[in-house]
Amino acid sequence: MKNFLFFPFLFFSTLIFSQNSVDDSKKISQTELVKAMRRIQQAQDKNPDSALAIANSYLPTFKDHNSLAELYLEISTCYYFLGKNNEALSFAQKAKDVSYLGENYNQRVRICGLLANRYRDIGLIPKAKSSLKEGLNDAEKIHDPQESNWV
């Protein structure tokens, strides 16, 4: 009788622990993303070229849309520091396109704000206004008051 109860318990406990390992892998990915972003940002101030090389080396590593959007933002910032506005806009636009694959409105708002600043810097005021409006529309979709305070 003990063996009869033991096997279902073993089966269900295996299912429970396997679900936790999936969550752990997501945490590891998020941890890796934070480490990568920190490493890139530390290099940006001193040497944007090396920061760009570091960022490009992470491109094959991150596959999900949130990570890719963050990485594209960092690459855009590197190009901006190097004075390459077209490339900076291109990667900021890629970040925006990738972010629209998910529903991370907080990220979308930040990307639209960055695009608006980039457009303003090069004198494309109508595009800057359009990007700001788009960001404001996305900001209205954030229903959590704690998250909306960060926007």
N, CA, C and O atoms as a DFTB+ gen file, in Angstrom:
604 C
 N C O
     1  1       0.816      -1.199       0.000
     2  2       0.000       0.000       0.000
     3  2       0.862       1.267       0.000
     4  3       0.514       2.262      -0.635
     5  1       1.983       1.218       0.715
     6  2       2.867       2.378       0.746
     7  2       3.436       2.670      -0.642
     8  3       3.557       3.833      -1.027
     9  1       3.785       1.628      -1.394
    10  2       4.305       1.813      -2.743
    11  2       3.243       2.406      -3.656
    12  3       3.551       3.183      -4.560
    13  1       2.002       2.038      -3.415
    14  2       0.903       2.554      -4.233
    15  2       0.778       4.070      -4.076
    16  3       0.498       4.765      -5.053
    17  1       0.978       4.589      -2.879
    18  2       0.901       6.025      -2.640
    19  2       2.198       6.750      -3.002
    20  3       2.191       7.936      -3.333
    21  1       3.291       6.028      -2.934
    22  2       4.582       6.632      -3.187
    23  2       4.750       7.058      -4.646
    24  3       5.268       8.142      -4.912
    25  1       4.321       6.224      -5.593
    26  2       4.525       6.521      -7.015
    27  2       3.728       7.737      -7.494
    28  3       4.279       8.565      -8.219
    29  1       2.438       7.879      -7.112
    30  2       1.761       9.129      -7.502
    31  2       2.405      10.371      -6.877
    32  3       2.493      11.420      -7.514
    33  1       2.854      10.241      -5.623
    34  2       3.536      11.356      -4.974
    35  2       4.812      11.720      -5.728
    36  3       5.100      12.896      -5.949
    37  1       5.565      10.707      -6.116
    38  2       6.801      10.928      -6.868
    39  2       6.508      11.596      -8.207
    40  3       7.224      12.508      -8.620
    41  1       5.463      11.146      -8.879
    42  2       5.096      11.713     -10.183
    43  2       4.727      13.189     -10.054
    44  3       5.219      14.022     -10.815
    45  1       3.860      13.515      -9.089
    46  2       3.420      14.899      -8.936
    47  2       4.534      15.804      -8.421
    48  3       4.612      16.967      -8.815
    49  1       5.383      15.298      -7.559
    50  2       6.487      16.123      -7.083
    51  2       7.472      16.405      -8.213
    52  3       8.068      17.481      -8.260
    53  1       7.648      15.446      -9.125
    54  2       8.505      15.670     -10.289
    55  2       7.931      16.769     -11.167
    56  3       8.671      17.616     -11.669
    57  1       6.629      16.761     -11.355
    58  2       5.989      17.820     -12.150
    59  2       6.179      19.188     -11.498
    60  3       6.479      20.170     -12.176
    61  1       6.005      19.242     -10.206
    62  2       6.137      20.516      -9.504
    63  2       7.563      21.039      -9.605
    64  3       7.772      22.216      -9.897
    65  1       8.550      20.173      -9.364
    66  2       9.940      20.620      -9.412
    67  2      10.380      20.967     -10.823
    68  3      11.215      21.853     -11.005
    69  1       9.841      20.291     -11.819
    70  2      10.227      20.628     -13.193
    71  2       9.680      21.989     -13.578
    72  3      10.315      22.697     -14.359
    73  1       8.518      22.381     -13.056
    74  2       7.988      23.708     -13.334
    75  2       8.849      24.773     -12.678
    76  3       9.025      25.851     -13.246
    77  1       9.381      24.503     -11.514
    78  2      10.255      25.471     -10.855
    79  2      11.542      25.666     -11.633
    80  3      12.089      26.768     -11.658
    81  1      12.033      24.612     -12.268
    82  2      13.273      24.763     -13.012
    83  2      13.076      25.642     -14.237
    84  3      14.012      26.326     -14.651
    85  1      11.886      25.643     -14.828
    86  2      11.612      26.539     -15.947
    87  2      11.664      27.982     -15.465
    88  3      12.234      28.842     -16.135
    89  1      11.067      28.251     -14.295
    90  2      11.103      29.600     -13.747
    91  2      12.531      30.015     -13.427
    92  3      12.902      31.169     -13.640
    93  1      13.346      29.077     -12.910
    94  2      14.734      29.390     -12.602
    95  2      15.505      29.759     -13.857
    96  3      16.352      30.652     -13.828
    97  1      15.215      29.070     -14.968
    98  2      15.941      29.395     -16.201
    99  2      15.590      30.800     -16.685
   100  3      16.438      31.495     -17.244
   101  1      14.337      31.221     -16.471
   102  2      13.975      32.594     -16.835
   103  2      14.706      33.590     -15.954
   104  3      15.143      34.638     -16.429
   105  1      14.842      33.270     -14.670
   106  2      15.559      34.154     -13.763
   107  2      17.023      34.260     -14.170
   108  3      17.612      35.340     -14.123
   109  1      17.602      33.141     -14.567
   110  2      18.996      33.158     -14.999
   111  2      19.135      34.036     -16.232
   112  3      20.086      34.811     -16.343
   113  1      18.204      33.919     -17.145
   114  2      18.248      34.739     -18.344
   115  2      18.138      36.225     -17.983
   116  3      18.853      37.058     -18.540
   117  1      17.249      36.548     -17.060
   118  2      17.087      37.930     -16.629
   119  2      18.350      38.418     -15.923
   120  3      18.766      39.563     -16.100
   121  1      18.949      37.547     -15.129
   122  2      20.197      37.894     -14.452
   123  2      21.301      38.150     -15.462
   124  3      22.064      39.107     -15.331
   125  1      21.382      37.300     -16.460
   126  2      22.382      37.488     -17.507
   127  2      22.147      38.796     -18.252
   128  3      23.098      39.498     -18.595
   129  1      20.886      39.123     -18.503
   130  2      20.559      40.376     -19.182
   131  2      21.030      41.568     -18.354
   132  3      21.631      42.499     -18.890
   133  1      20.764      41.543     -17.069
   134  2      21.164      42.651     -16.198
   135  2      22.684      42.790     -16.187
   136  3      23.215      43.898     -16.259
   137  1      23.378      41.654     -16.097
   138  2      24.844      41.700     -16.112
   139  2      25.358      42.265     -17.431
   140  3      26.284      43.076     -17.443
   141  1      24.765      41.842     -18.528
   142  2      25.192      42.320     -19.841
   143  2      24.945      43.813     -19.983
   144  3      25.813      44.541     -20.463
   145  1      23.770      44.275     -19.571
   146  2      23.450      45.697     -19.680
   147  2      24.392      46.528     -18.817
   148  3      24.848      47.593     -19.235
   149  1      24.680      46.048     -17.628
   150  2      25.589      46.776     -16.734
   151  2      26.989      46.869     -17.350
   152  3      27.639      47.913     -17.296
   153  1      27.432      45.768     -17.929
   154  2      28.764      45.750     -18.547
   155  2      28.840      46.721     -19.726
   156  3      29.830      47.433     -19.894
   157  1      27.796      46.739     -20.530
   158  2      27.759      47.642     -21.689
   159  2      27.717      49.094     -21.224
   160  3      28.448      49.936     -21.745
   161  1      26.866      49.387     -20.250
   162  2      26.708      50.761     -19.779
   163  2      27.977      51.291     -19.125
   164  3      28.292      52.475     -19.251
   165  1      28.702      50.433     -18.433
   166  2      29.955      50.874     -17.822
   167  2      30.991      51.230     -18.877
   168  3      31.800      52.136     -18.677
   169  1      30.969      50.521     -19.999
   170  2      31.944      50.785     -21.061
   171  2      31.545      51.978     -21.929
   172  3      32.404      52.591     -22.562
   173  1      30.253      52.314     -21.968
   174  2      29.777      53.391     -22.851
   175  2      30.429      54.725     -22.555
   176  3      30.810      55.444     -23.479
   177  1      30.564      55.065     -21.303
   178  2      31.118      56.369     -20.939
   179  2      32.581      56.502     -21.336
   180  3      33.012      57.550     -21.818
   181  1      33.338      55.432     -21.131
   182  2      34.773      55.482     -21.374
   183  2      35.134      55.234     -22.828
   184  3      35.965      55.937     -23.402
   185  1      34.504      54.229     -23.417
   186  2      34.859      53.841     -24.778
   187  2      33.635      53.259     -25.487
   188  3      33.384      52.057     -25.393
   189  1      32.872      54.096     -26.195
   190  2      31.669      53.608     -26.875
   191  2      31.947      52.506     -27.905
   192  3      31.100      51.645     -28.142
   193  1      33.145      52.538     -28.519
   194  2      33.485      51.489     -29.486
   195  2      33.542      50.115     -28.821
   196  3      33.012      49.140     -29.355
   197  1      34.180      50.041     -27.667
   198  2      34.260      48.745     -26.984
   199  2      32.895      48.347     -26.444
   200  3      32.566      47.161     -26.431
   201  1      32.094      49.305     -25.999
   202  2      30.734      49.008     -25.540
   203  2      29.900      48.434     -26.689
   204  3      29.107      47.512     -26.497
   205  1      30.092      48.991     -27.875
   206  2      29.379      48.498     -29.052
   207  2      29.803      47.066     -29.376
   208  3      28.964      46.229     -29.710
   209  1      31.092      46.788     -29.278
   210  2      31.587      45.429     -29.525
   211  2      31.017      44.449     -28.498
   212  3      30.645      43.326     -28.837
   213  1      30.953      44.889     -27.243
   214  2      30.383      44.035     -26.193
   215  2      28.911      43.774     -26.479
   216  3      28.450      42.637     -26.384
   217  1      28.172      44.826     -26.829
   218  2      26.740      44.685     -27.104
   219  2      26.497      43.753     -28.287
   220  3      25.610      42.900     -28.242
   221  1      27.280      43.918     -29.335
   222  2      27.113      43.047     -30.505
   223  2      27.447      41.593     -30.185
   224  3      26.880      40.680     -30.785
   225  1      28.355      41.376     -29.252
   226  2      28.697      40.001     -28.887
   227  2      27.540      39.306     -28.168
   228  3      27.455      38.078     -28.175
   229  1      26.653      40.082     -27.550
   230  2      25.497      39.501     -26.858
   231  2      24.303      39.249     -27.781
   232  3      23.359      38.566     -27.384
   233  1      24.325      39.781     -28.988
   234  2      23.170      39.618     -29.882
   235  2      22.734      38.168     -30.075
   236  3      21.536      37.897     -30.000
   237  1      23.648      37.219     -30.323
   238  2      23.187      35.839     -30.505
   239  2      22.690      35.183     -29.215
   240  3      22.014      34.155     -29.263
   241  1      23.018      35.766     -28.076
   242  2      22.701      35.135     -26.795
   243  2      21.235      35.292     -26.408
   244  3      20.604      34.334     -25.963
   245  1      20.691      36.497     -26.575
   246  2      19.337      36.773     -26.107
   247  2      18.350      36.645     -27.251
   248  3      18.484      37.299     -28.285
   249  1      17.354      35.788     -27.049
   250  2      16.391      35.497     -28.112
   251  2      15.011      36.089     -27.860
   252  3      14.272      36.347     -28.811
   253  1      14.645      36.313     -26.587
   254  2      13.289      36.819     -26.342
   255  2      13.207      38.308     -26.663
   256  3      14.212      39.019     -26.632
   257  1      12.008      38.764     -26.967
   258  2      11.827      40.138     -27.460
   259  2      12.182      41.198     -26.430
   260  3      12.693      42.253     -26.806
   261  1      11.934      40.961     -25.141
   262  2      12.288      41.973     -24.136
   263  2      13.793      42.175     -24.055
   264  3      14.273      43.307     -24.003
   265  1      14.533      41.077     -24.045
   266  2      15.994      41.163     -23.971
   267  2      16.570      41.815     -25.222
   268  3      17.462      42.660     -25.142
   269  1      16.051      41.412     -26.376
   270  2      16.540      41.994     -27.630
   271  2      16.260      43.487     -27.694
   272  3      17.106      44.260     -28.145
   273  1      15.083      43.896     -27.250
   274  2      14.745      45.325     -27.273
   275  2      15.709      46.111     -26.378
   276  3      16.172      47.187     -26.759
   277  1      16.008      45.580     -25.196
   278  2      16.954      46.257     -24.302
   279  2      18.339      46.333     -24.930
   280  3      19.016      47.357     -24.841
   281  1      18.752      45.243     -25.564
   282  2      20.064      45.223     -26.200
   283  2      20.128      46.203     -27.365
   284  3      21.131      46.893     -27.545
   285  1      19.058      46.265     -28.158
   286  2      19.020      47.222     -29.263
   287  2      19.076      48.662     -28.742
   288  3      19.690      49.527     -29.368
   289  1      18.438      48.914     -27.603
   290  2      18.519      50.258     -27.005
   291  2      19.947      50.608     -26.625
   292  3      20.399      51.730     -26.850
   293  1      20.650      49.653     -26.053
   294  2      22.046      49.906     -25.670
   295  2      22.921      50.124     -26.908
   296  3      23.793      50.992     -26.906
   297  1      22.690      49.346     -27.951
   298  2      23.444      49.535     -29.191
   299  2      23.145      50.911     -29.772
   300  3      24.046      51.592     -30.263
   301  1      21.894      51.315     -29.717
   302  2      21.505      52.642     -30.190
   303  2      22.243      53.732     -29.411
   304  3      22.712      54.710     -29.992
   305  1      22.339      53.557     -28.110
   306  2      23.029      54.535     -27.278
   307  2      24.517      54.588     -27.613
   308  3      25.115      55.664     -27.633
   309  1      25.110      53.429     -27.875
   310  2      26.528      53.400     -28.265
   311  2      26.747      54.192     -29.550
   312  3      27.676      54.994     -29.640
   313  1      25.888      53.963     -30.544
   314  2      26.016      54.705     -31.792
   315  2      25.792      56.201     -31.577
   316  3      26.444      57.030     -32.212
   317  1      24.875      56.535     -30.687
   318  2      24.621      57.944     -30.385
   319  2      25.869      58.601     -29.792
   320  3      26.230      59.715     -30.170
   321  1      26.521      57.905     -28.864
   322  2      27.753      58.441     -28.271
   323  2      28.873      58.552     -29.293
   324  3      29.762      59.392     -29.155
   325  1      28.833      57.708     -30.316
   326  2      29.841      57.775     -31.369
   327  2      29.512      58.835     -32.418
   328  3      30.303      59.071     -33.331
   329  1      28.343      59.478     -32.290
   330  2      27.947      60.512     -33.240
   331  2      27.350      59.965     -34.519
   332  3      27.251      60.687     -35.511
   333  1      26.949      58.702     -34.517
   334  2      26.361      58.071     -35.702
   335  2      24.843      58.025     -35.530
   336  3      24.273      57.020     -35.106
   337  1      24.209      59.150     -35.873
   338  2      22.780      59.304     -35.619
   339  2      21.906      58.348     -36.426
   340  3      20.912      57.842     -35.905
   341  1      22.257      58.091     -37.683
   342  2      21.438      57.188     -38.490
   343  2      21.409      55.781     -37.910
   344  3      20.353      55.152     -37.834
   345  1      22.580      55.294     -37.500
   346  2      22.646      53.965     -36.902
   347  2      21.915      53.943     -35.561
   348  3      21.240      52.967     -35.232
   349  1      22.055      55.027     -34.788
   350  2      21.371      55.116     -33.497
   351  2      19.860      55.052     -33.693
   352  3      19.163      54.348     -32.963
   353  1      19.357      55.790     -34.681
   354  2      17.922      55.747     -34.974
   355  2      17.491      54.374     -35.470
   356  3      16.419      53.887     -35.111
   357  1      18.318      53.757     -36.286
   358  2      17.999      52.444     -36.830
   359  2      17.826      51.408     -35.712
   360  3      16.873      50.629     -35.723
   361  1      18.755      51.405     -34.750
   362  2      18.656      50.422     -33.668
   363  2      17.557      50.780     -32.673
   364  3      16.951      49.888     -32.080
   365  1      17.296      52.051     -32.483
   366  2      16.176      52.438     -31.623
   367  2      14.857      52.003     -32.263
   368  3      13.939      51.563     -31.570
   369  1      14.769      52.125     -33.576
   370  2      13.572      51.667     -34.289
   371  2      13.443      50.142     -34.211
   372  3      12.338      49.619     -34.068
   373  1      14.571      49.430     -34.305
   374  2      14.540      47.970     -34.145
   375  2      14.041      47.594     -32.753
   376  3      13.259      46.656     -32.593
   377  1      14.502      48.338     -31.751
   378  2      14.053      48.090     -30.378
   379  2      12.546      48.274     -30.275
   380  3      11.852      47.487     -29.632
   381  1      12.055      49.322     -30.917
   382  2      10.613      49.594     -30.891
   383  2       9.854      48.472     -31.585
   384  3       8.843      47.995     -31.069
   385  1      10.328      48.051     -32.744
   386  2       9.653      46.987     -33.491
   387  2       9.614      45.686     -32.693
   388  3       8.592      45.002     -32.646
   389  1      10.741      45.357     -32.068
   390  2      10.806      44.119     -31.287
   391  2       9.932      44.223     -30.045
   392  3       9.298      43.243     -29.655
   393  1       9.888      45.394     -29.420
   394  2       9.089      45.538     -28.200
   395  2       7.602      45.379     -28.476
   396  3       6.845      45.007     -27.578
   397  1       7.174      45.651     -29.691
   398  2       5.764      45.509     -30.020
   399  2       5.354      44.056     -30.255
   400  3       4.186      43.775     -30.525
   401  1       6.309      43.138     -30.153
   402  2       5.978      41.716     -30.226
   403  2       5.387      41.224     -28.909
   404  3       4.718      40.191     -28.873
   405  1       5.633      41.955     -27.838
   406  2       5.101      41.599     -26.525
   407  2       4.208      42.701     -25.998
   408  3       3.792      43.593     -26.737
   409  1       3.920      42.629     -24.711
   410  2       3.057      43.639     -24.105
   411  2       3.744      44.315     -22.923
   412  3       3.120      44.551     -21.888
   413  1       5.009      44.622     -23.077
   414  2       5.755      45.332     -22.049
   415  2       5.621      46.827     -22.336
   416  3       6.471      47.430     -22.991
   417  1       4.537      47.406     -21.833
   418  2       4.239      48.805     -22.141
   419  2       5.264      49.750     -21.532
   420  3       5.564      50.798     -22.104
   421  1       5.790      49.389     -20.394
   422  2       6.808      50.215     -19.760
   423  2       8.021      50.356     -20.682
   424  3       8.562      51.447     -20.858
   425  1       8.427      49.250     -21.256
   426  2       9.556      49.256     -22.187
   427  2       9.221      50.069     -23.438
   428  3      10.056      50.828     -23.931
   429  1       8.012      49.911     -23.943
   430  2       7.602      50.663     -25.137
   431  2       7.657      52.168     -24.898
   432  3       8.099      52.928     -25.760
   433  1       7.209      52.582     -23.736
   434  2       7.202      54.016     -23.414
   435  2       8.630      54.553     -23.375
   436  3       8.910      55.630     -23.902
   437  1       9.534      53.796     -22.747
   438  2      10.938      54.226     -22.696
   439  2      11.538      54.321     -24.095
   440  3      12.282      55.254     -24.397
   441  1      11.214      53.360     -24.938
   442  2      11.748      53.362     -26.307
   443  2      11.203      54.544     -27.093
   444  3      11.951      55.210     -27.810
   445  1       9.917      54.810     -26.966
   446  2       9.333      55.954     -27.673
   447  2       9.939      57.267     -27.189
   448  3      10.161      58.183     -27.981
   449  1      10.204      57.357     -25.894
   450  2      10.853      58.555     -25.360
   451  2      12.261      58.726     -25.906
   452  3      12.677      59.834     -26.243
   453  1      12.994      57.619     -25.990
   454  2      14.341      57.683     -26.544
   455  2      14.304      58.083     -28.013
   456  3      15.099      58.913     -28.455
   457  1      13.386      57.496     -28.767
   458  2      13.252      57.865     -30.182
   459  2      12.900      59.345     -30.336
   460  3      13.432      60.031     -31.209
   461  1      12.007      59.821     -29.487
   462  2      11.625      61.235     -29.554
   463  2      12.845      62.129     -29.297
   464  3      13.029      63.139     -29.977
   465  1      13.662      61.763     -28.333
   466  2      14.881      62.545     -28.067
   467  2      15.843      62.510     -29.239
   468  3      16.431      63.531     -29.596
   469  1      16.004      61.350     -29.836
   470  2      16.920      61.224     -30.983
   471  2      16.427      62.053     -32.168
   472  3      17.206      62.748     -32.820
   473  1      15.121      61.970     -32.436
   474  2      14.553      62.762     -33.533
   475  2      14.710      64.258     -33.263
   476  3      15.036      65.032     -34.163
   477  1      14.475      64.648     -32.021
   478  2      14.617      66.066     -31.656
   479  2      16.054      66.537     -31.842
   480  3      16.296      67.641     -32.330
   481  1      17.010      65.689     -31.448
   482  2      18.427      66.055     -31.553
   483  2      18.852      66.330     -32.991
   484  3      19.708      67.182     -33.234
   485  1      18.261      65.614     -33.944
   486  2      18.666      65.836     -35.336
   487  2      17.704      66.761     -36.076
   488  3      17.834      66.960     -37.284
   489  1      16.730      67.331     -35.344
   490  2      15.862      68.347     -35.929
   491  2      14.591      67.829     -36.580
   492  3      13.912      68.590     -37.271
   493  1      14.247      66.573     -36.387
   494  2      13.010      66.029     -36.954
   495  2      11.881      66.133     -35.927
   496  3      11.440      65.134     -35.357
   497  1      11.434      67.349     -35.712
   498  2      10.450      67.647     -34.670
   499  2       9.106      66.936     -34.899
   500  3       8.542      66.413     -33.938
   501  1       8.567      66.895     -36.130
   502  2       7.297      66.176     -36.314
   503  2       7.391      64.681     -35.943
   504  3       6.461      64.121     -35.363
   505  1       8.514      64.055     -36.283
   506  2       8.688      62.642     -35.901
   507  2       8.840      62.509     -34.385
   508  3       8.376      61.531     -33.799
   509  1       9.480      63.479     -33.756
   510  2       9.628      63.457     -32.294
   511  2       8.258      63.545     -31.633
   512  3       7.976      62.816     -30.682
   513  1       7.401      64.443     -32.140
   514  2       6.050      64.576     -31.586
   515  2       5.254      63.304     -31.776
   516  3       4.535      62.873     -30.874
   517  1       5.381      62.700     -32.950
   518  2       4.670      61.451     -33.239
   519  2       5.106      60.342     -32.287
   520  3       4.278      59.583     -31.784
   521  1       6.390      60.257     -32.049
   522  2       6.915      59.234     -31.144
   523  2       6.443      59.478     -29.715
   524  3       6.122      58.532     -28.995
   525  1       6.400      60.737     -29.307
   526  2       5.899      61.059     -27.968
   527  2       4.433      60.684     -27.812
   528  3       4.031      60.146     -26.781
   529  1       3.640      60.968     -28.831
   530  2       2.219      60.606     -28.774
   531  2       2.040      59.100     -28.671
   532  3       1.192      58.608     -27.926
   533  1       2.843      58.386     -29.425
   534  2       2.780      56.929     -29.380
   535  2       3.153      56.414     -27.981
   536  3       2.527      55.489     -27.465
   537  1       4.164      57.017     -27.388
   538  2       4.564      56.644     -26.036
   539  2       3.483      56.953     -25.016
   540  3       3.252      56.169     -24.096
   541  1       2.823      58.087     -25.174
   542  2       1.737      58.445     -24.262
   543  2       0.566      57.473     -24.396
   544  3      -0.063      57.119     -23.400
   545  1       0.274      57.043     -25.622
   546  2      -0.787      56.041     -25.816
   547  2      -0.431      54.733     -25.119
   548  3      -1.289      54.095     -24.508
   549  1       0.819      54.340     -25.212
   550  2       1.249      53.119     -24.526
   551  2       1.237      53.305     -23.013
   552  3       0.936      52.364     -22.279
   553  1       1.559      54.496     -22.541
   554  2       1.557      54.768     -21.102
   555  2       0.154      54.627     -20.521
   556  3      -0.004      54.222     -19.369
   557  1      -0.858      54.958     -21.306
   558  2      -2.236      54.821     -20.830
   559  2      -2.635      53.361     -20.641
   560  3      -3.598      53.071     -19.930
   561  1      -1.913      52.451     -21.262
   562  2      -2.216      51.021     -21.152
   563  2      -1.604      50.389     -19.908
   564  3      -1.869      49.224     -19.610
   565  1      -0.795      51.141     -19.187
   566  2      -0.201      50.635     -17.944
   567  2      -1.210      50.862     -16.835
   568  3      -1.519      52.003     -16.491
   569  1      -1.729      49.765     -16.270
   570  2      -2.789      49.869     -15.266
   571  2      -2.269      49.776     -13.837
   572  3      -2.963      50.166     -12.898
   573  1      -1.071      49.269     -13.668
   574  2      -0.488      49.159     -12.334
   575  2       0.053      50.526     -11.922
   576  3       0.957      51.048     -12.574
   577  1      -0.485      51.117     -10.848
   578  2      -0.036      52.457     -10.456
   579  2       1.449      52.519     -10.118
   580  3       2.100      53.535     -10.362
   581  1       1.982      51.443      -9.561
   582  2       3.404      51.446      -9.224
   583  2       4.272      51.488     -10.481
   584  3       5.297      52.168     -10.507
   585  1       3.862      50.762     -11.518
   586  2       4.609      50.794     -12.774
   587  2       4.465      52.121     -13.470
   588  3       5.434      52.642     -14.021
   589  1       3.259      52.682     -13.454
   590  2       3.037      53.950     -14.169
   591  2       3.795      55.101     -13.532
   592  3       4.034      56.112     -14.193
   593  1       4.175      54.979     -12.277
   594  2       4.970      56.033     -11.634
   595  2       6.365      56.105     -12.215
   596  3       7.006      57.153     -12.133
   597  1       6.859      55.021     -12.801
   598  2       8.209      54.986     -13.351
   599  2       8.272      55.518     -14.764
   600  3       9.357      55.756     -15.293
   601  1       7.126      55.704     -15.376
   602  2       7.104      56.142     -16.772
   603  2       7.260      57.638     -16.859
   604  3       7.265      58.195     -17.957
